[in-house]
XYZ file of C-alpha atoms in Angstrom:
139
model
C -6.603 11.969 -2.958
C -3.391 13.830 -2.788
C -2.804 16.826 -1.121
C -1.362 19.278 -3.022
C -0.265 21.384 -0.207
C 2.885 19.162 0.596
C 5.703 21.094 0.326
C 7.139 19.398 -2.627
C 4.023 19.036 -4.690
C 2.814 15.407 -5.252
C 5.559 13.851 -3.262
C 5.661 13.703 0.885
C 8.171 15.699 2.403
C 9.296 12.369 4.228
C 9.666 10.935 0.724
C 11.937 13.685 -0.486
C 13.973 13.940 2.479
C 14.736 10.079 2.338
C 15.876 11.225 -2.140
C 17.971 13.997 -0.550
C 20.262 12.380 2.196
C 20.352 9.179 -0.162
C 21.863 11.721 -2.388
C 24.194 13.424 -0.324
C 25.428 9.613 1.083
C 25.220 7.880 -2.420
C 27.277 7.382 -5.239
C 28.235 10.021 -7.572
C 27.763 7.011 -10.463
C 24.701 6.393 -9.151
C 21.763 6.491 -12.025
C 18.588 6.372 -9.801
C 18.836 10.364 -8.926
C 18.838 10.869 -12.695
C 15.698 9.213 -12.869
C 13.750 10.083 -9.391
C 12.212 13.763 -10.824
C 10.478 11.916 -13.866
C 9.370 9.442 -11.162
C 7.947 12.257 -9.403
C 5.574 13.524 -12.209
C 4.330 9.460 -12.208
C 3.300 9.174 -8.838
C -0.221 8.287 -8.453
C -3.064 8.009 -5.851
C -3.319 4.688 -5.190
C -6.975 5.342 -5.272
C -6.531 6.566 -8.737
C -5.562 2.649 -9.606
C -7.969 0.668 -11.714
C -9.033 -3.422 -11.563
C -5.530 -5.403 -11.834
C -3.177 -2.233 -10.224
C -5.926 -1.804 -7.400
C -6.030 -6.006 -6.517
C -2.378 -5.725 -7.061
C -1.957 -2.694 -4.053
C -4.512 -4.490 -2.163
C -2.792 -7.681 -1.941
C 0.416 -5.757 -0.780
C -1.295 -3.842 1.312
C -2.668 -6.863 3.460
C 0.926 -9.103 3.131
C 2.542 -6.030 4.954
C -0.320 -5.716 7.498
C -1.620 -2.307 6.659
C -5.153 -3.081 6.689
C -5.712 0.430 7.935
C -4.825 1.952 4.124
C -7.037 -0.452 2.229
C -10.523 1.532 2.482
C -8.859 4.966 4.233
C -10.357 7.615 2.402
C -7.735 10.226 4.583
C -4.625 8.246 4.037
C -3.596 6.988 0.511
C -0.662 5.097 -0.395
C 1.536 6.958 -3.181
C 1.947 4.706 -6.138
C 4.382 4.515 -9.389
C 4.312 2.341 -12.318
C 7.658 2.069 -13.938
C 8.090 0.454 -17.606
C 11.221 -0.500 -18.197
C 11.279 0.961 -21.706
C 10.116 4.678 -20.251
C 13.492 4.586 -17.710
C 15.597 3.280 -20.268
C 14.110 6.330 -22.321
C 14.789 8.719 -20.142
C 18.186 7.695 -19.094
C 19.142 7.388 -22.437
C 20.321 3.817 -21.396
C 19.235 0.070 -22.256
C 17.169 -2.276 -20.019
C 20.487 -3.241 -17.990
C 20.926 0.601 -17.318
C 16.907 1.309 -16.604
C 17.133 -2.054 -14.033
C 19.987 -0.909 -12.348
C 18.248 2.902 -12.007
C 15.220 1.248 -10.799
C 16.925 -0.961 -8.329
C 19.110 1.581 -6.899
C 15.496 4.059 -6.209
C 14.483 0.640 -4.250
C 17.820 0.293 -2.452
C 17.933 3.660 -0.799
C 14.155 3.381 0.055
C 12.025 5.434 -1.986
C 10.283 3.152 -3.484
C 8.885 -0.722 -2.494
C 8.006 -2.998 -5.495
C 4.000 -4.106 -5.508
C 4.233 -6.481 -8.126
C 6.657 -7.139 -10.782
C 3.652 -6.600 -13.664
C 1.992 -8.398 -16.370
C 1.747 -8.285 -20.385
C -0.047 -4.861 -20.441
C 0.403 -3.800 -17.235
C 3.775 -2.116 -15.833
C 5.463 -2.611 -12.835
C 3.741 -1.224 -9.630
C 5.795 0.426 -7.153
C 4.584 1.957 -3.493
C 6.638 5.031 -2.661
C 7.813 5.442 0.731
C 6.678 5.720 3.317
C 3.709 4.606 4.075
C 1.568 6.919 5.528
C 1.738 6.340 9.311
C -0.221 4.149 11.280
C -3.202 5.671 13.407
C -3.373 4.564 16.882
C -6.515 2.917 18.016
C -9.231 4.700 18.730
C -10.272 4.873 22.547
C -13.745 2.740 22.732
């Protein structure tokens, strides 16, 4: 579940410090900072995901090795799905526009694509970081 006692609401303070020195190095053309604070009110649990999204985030999950998130009830992975059509609506700009927006929230690391989606089913994006790994515990 999300805590709601990070300091910037639903997003990790990790997360938003990696949106604000992005910003400050980036380019001042740059549409993905236009679009980041209606990502923010998108982000999901990813225990909140339901049959294709959660198979989706668990396959991703085990390619990148982090079999420690897949059944962690204290650590949850922060996820997004992105339609095309809802970033082109907020940007006020087409699907080359919305790609670009959503590509350049990838480049500077906030965000790592899950799967690309189906018919039905929008893009799924993990937002980063990952929470950190937990050592081993002593036996």
């Amino acid at each position: 579940m999300l805590r709601t006692d990070e300091p910037f609401g639903l997003v990790r303070a990790s997360t938003e410090r990696i949106a604000m020195e992005a910003a400050m190095a980036g380019r001042k053309n740059a549409t993905w900072p236009q679009l980041w604070p209606e990502v923010v009110g998108k982000i999901k649990d990813g225990d909140s995901l339901r049959g294709t999204e959660t198979r989706w985030l668990h396959d991703y999950l085990v390619a990148k090795g982090r079999f420690d998130l897949i059944d962690d009830d204290e650590q949850t992975v922060q996820t997004v799905q992105l339609p095309r059509d809802w970033a082109a609506s907020v940007l006020a700009a087409g699907d080359r526009g919305a790609e670009r927006a959503i590509r350049g929230l990838q480049e500077v690391g906030l965000i790592e694509k899950v799967h690309d989606g189906i018919k039905g089913h929008a893009a799924l994006f993990a937002v980063m970081p990952l929470p950190p790994e937990r050592p081993d515990e002593p036996p």
